[in-house]
PDB file of C-alpha atoms in Angstrom:
ATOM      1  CA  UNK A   1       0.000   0.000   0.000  1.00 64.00           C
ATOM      2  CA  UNK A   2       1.076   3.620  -0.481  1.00 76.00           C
ATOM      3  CA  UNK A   3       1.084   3.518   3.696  1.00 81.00           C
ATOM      4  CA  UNK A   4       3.623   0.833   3.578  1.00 84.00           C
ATOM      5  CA  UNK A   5       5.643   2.398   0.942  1.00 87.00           C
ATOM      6  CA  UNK A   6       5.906   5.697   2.592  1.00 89.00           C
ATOM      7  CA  UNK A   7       6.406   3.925   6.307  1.00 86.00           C
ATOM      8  CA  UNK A   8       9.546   2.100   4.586  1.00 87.00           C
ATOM      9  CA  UNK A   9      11.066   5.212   3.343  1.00 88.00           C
ATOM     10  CA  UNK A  10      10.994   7.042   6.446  1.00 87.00           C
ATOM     11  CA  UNK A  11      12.295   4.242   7.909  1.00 82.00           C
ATOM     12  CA  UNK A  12      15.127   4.409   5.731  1.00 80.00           C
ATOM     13  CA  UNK A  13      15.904   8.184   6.204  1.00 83.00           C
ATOM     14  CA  UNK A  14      16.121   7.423  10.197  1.00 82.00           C
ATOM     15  CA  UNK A  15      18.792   4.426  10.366  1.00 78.00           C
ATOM     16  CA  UNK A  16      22.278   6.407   9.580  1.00 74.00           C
ATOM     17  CA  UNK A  17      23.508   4.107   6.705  1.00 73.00           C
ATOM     18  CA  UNK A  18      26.870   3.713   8.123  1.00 73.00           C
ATOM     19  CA  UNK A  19      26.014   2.463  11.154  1.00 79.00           C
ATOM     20  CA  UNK A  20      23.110   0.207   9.528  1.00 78.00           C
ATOM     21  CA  UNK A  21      24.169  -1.160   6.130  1.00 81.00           C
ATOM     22  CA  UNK A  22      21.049  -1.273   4.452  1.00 77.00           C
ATOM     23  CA  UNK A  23      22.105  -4.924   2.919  1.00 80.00           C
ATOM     24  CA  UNK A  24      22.470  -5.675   6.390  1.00 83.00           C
ATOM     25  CA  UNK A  25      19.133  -4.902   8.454  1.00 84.00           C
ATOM     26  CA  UNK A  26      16.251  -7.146   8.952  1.00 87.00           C
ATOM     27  CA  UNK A  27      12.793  -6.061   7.002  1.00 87.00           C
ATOM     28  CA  UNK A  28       9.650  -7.314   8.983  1.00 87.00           C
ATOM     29  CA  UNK A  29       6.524  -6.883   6.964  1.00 86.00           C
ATOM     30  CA  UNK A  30       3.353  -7.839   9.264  1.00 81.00           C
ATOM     31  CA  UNK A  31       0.749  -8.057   7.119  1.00 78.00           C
ATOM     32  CA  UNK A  32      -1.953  -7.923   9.733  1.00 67.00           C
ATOM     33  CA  UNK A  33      -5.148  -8.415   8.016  1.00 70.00           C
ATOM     34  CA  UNK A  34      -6.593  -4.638   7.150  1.00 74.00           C
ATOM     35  CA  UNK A  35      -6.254  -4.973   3.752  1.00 74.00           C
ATOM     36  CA  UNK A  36      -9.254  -7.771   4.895  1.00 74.00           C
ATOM     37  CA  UNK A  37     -11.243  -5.386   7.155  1.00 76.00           C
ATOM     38  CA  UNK A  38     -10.793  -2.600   4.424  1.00 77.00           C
ATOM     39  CA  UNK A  39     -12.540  -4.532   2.051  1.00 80.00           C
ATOM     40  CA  UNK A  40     -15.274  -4.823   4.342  1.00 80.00           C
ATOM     41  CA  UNK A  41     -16.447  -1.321   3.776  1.00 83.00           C
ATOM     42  CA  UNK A  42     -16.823  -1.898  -0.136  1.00 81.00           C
ATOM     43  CA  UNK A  43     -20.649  -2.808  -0.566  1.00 84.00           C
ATOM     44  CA  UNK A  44     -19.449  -5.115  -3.661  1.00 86.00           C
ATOM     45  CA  UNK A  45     -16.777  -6.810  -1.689  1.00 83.00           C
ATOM     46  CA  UNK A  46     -19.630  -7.134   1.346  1.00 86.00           C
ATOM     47  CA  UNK A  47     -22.290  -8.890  -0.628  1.00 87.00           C
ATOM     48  CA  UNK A  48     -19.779 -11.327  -1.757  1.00 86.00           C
ATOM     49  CA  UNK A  49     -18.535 -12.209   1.755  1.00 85.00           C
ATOM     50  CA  UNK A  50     -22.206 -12.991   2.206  1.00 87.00           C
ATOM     51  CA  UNK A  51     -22.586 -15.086  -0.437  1.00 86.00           C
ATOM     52  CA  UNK A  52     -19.738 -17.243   0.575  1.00 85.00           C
ATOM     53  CA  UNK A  53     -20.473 -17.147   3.462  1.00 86.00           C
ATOM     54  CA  UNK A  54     -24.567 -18.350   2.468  1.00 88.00           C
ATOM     55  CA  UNK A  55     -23.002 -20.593   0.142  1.00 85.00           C
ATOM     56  CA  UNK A  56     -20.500 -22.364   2.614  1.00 83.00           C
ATOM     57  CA  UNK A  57     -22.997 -22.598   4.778  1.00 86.00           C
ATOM     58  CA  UNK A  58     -25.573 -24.209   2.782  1.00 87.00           C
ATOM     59  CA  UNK A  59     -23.008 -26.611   1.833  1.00 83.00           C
ATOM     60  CA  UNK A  60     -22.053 -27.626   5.224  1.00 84.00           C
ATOM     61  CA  UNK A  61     -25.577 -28.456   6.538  1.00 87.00           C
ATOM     62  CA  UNK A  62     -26.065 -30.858   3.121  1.00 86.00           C
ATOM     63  CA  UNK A  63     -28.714 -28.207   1.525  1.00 87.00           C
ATOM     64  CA  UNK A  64     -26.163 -27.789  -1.549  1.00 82.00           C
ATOM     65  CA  UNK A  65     -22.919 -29.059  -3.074  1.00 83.00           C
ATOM     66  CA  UNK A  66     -20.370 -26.568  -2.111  1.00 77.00           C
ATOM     67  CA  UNK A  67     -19.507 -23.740  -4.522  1.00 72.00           C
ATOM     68  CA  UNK A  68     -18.273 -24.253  -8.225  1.00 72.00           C
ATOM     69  CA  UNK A  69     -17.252 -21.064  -8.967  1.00 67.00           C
ATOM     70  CA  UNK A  70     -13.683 -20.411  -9.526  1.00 67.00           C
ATOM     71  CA  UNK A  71     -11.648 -19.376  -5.978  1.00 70.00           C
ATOM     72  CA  UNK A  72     -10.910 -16.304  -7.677  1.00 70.00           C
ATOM     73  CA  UNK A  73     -14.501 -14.889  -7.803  1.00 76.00           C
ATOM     74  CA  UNK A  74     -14.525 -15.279  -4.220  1.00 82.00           C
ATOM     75  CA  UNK A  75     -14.406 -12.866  -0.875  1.00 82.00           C
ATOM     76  CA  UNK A  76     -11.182 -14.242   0.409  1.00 79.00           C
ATOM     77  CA  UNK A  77      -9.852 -14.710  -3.565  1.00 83.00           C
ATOM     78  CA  UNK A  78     -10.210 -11.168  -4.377  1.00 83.00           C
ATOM     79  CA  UNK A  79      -8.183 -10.096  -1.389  1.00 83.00           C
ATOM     80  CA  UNK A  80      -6.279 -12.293  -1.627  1.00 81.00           C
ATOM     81  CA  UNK A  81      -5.197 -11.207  -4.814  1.00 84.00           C
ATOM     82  CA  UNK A  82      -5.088  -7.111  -4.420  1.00 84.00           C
ATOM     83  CA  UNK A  83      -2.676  -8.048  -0.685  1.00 83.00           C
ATOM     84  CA  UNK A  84      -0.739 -10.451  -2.583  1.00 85.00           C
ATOM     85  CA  UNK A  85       0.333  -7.554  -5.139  1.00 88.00           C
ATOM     86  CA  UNK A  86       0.601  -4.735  -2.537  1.00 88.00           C
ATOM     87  CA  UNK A  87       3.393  -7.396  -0.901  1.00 89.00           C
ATOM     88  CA  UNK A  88       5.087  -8.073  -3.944  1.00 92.00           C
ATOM     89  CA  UNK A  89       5.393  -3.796  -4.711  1.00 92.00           C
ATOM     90  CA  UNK A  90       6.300  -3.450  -1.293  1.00 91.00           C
ATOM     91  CA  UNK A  91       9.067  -6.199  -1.487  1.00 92.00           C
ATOM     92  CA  UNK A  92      10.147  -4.663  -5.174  1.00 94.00           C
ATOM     93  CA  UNK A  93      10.864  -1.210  -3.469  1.00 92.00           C
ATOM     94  CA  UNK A  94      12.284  -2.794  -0.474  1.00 91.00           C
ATOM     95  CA  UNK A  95      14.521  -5.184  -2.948  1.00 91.00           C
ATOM     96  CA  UNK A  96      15.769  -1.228  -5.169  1.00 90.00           C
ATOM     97  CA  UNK A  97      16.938   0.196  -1.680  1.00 87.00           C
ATOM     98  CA  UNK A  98      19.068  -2.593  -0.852  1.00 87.00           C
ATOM     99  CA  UNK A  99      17.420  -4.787   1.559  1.00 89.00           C
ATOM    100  CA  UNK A 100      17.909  -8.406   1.805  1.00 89.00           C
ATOM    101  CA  UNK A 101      16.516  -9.621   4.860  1.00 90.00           C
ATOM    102  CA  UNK A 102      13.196  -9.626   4.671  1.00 90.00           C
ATOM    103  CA  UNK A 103      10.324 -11.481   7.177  1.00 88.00           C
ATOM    104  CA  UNK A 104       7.184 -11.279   5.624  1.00 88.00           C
ATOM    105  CA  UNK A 105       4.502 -12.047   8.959  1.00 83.00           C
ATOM    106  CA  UNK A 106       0.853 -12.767   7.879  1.00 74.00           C
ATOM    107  CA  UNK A 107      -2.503 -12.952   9.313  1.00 65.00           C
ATOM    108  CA  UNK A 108      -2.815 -16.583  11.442  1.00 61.00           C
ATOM    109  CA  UNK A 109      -6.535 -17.262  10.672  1.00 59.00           C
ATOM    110  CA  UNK A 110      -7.695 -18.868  14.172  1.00 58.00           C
ATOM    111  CA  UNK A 111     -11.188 -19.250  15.386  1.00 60.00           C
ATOM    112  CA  UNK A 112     -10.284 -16.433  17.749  1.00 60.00           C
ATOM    113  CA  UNK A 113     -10.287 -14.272  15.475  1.00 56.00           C
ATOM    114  CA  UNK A 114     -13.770 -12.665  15.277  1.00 57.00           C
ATOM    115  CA  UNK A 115     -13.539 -12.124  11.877  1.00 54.00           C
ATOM    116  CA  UNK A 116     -12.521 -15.812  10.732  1.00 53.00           C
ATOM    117  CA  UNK A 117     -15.098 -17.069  13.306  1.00 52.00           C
TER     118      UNK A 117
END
């Protein structure tokens, strides 16, 4: 995200190169989920968390077979898809500056986790 971008090259501007060899530090991207709850607040994105969610439910109880449709067309797919490019710009800007160390974190999806409940 532009966020992300912007929070790695103020980052950069505080650690005194000579003392930090950029080659040399440890990136830790934490990928925390808000691309998720952003997505929330797009009606279009909304309805289709619903219908998974209706669908996958139907399924379970043995009203339906479970969804057809491609994993792509789905809530989770679609996020999937726009987080998995924000990571990869991220980790192309982070790669031009010089870092090589990099921990990418991500989102542990647990039943305690309201939002995965």
């Amino acid at each position: 995200t532009p966020a992300a971008l912007e929070q790695l090259a103020r980052a950069d501007r505080r650690l005194p190169t000579e003392q930090f060899p950029v080659g040399e530090r440890l990136l830790v991207v934490h990928t925390g989920g808000n691309d998720l709850l952003l997505a929330l607040l797009l009606p279009p994105l909304t309805l289709l968390l619903w219908l998974d969610v209706l669908a996958l439910s139907g399924a379970s109880a043995g009203l339906w077979s479970p969804p057809a449709r491609p994993a792509h067309l789905s809530f989770i797919g679609l996020v999937s898809r726009r987080s998995a490019q924000e990571l990869r710009r991220l980790l192309r800007a982070a790669e031009s500056r010089g870092y090589r160390l990099v921990l990418v974190s991500r989102l542990p999806l647990s039943p305690c986790i309201p939002l995965a409940r």
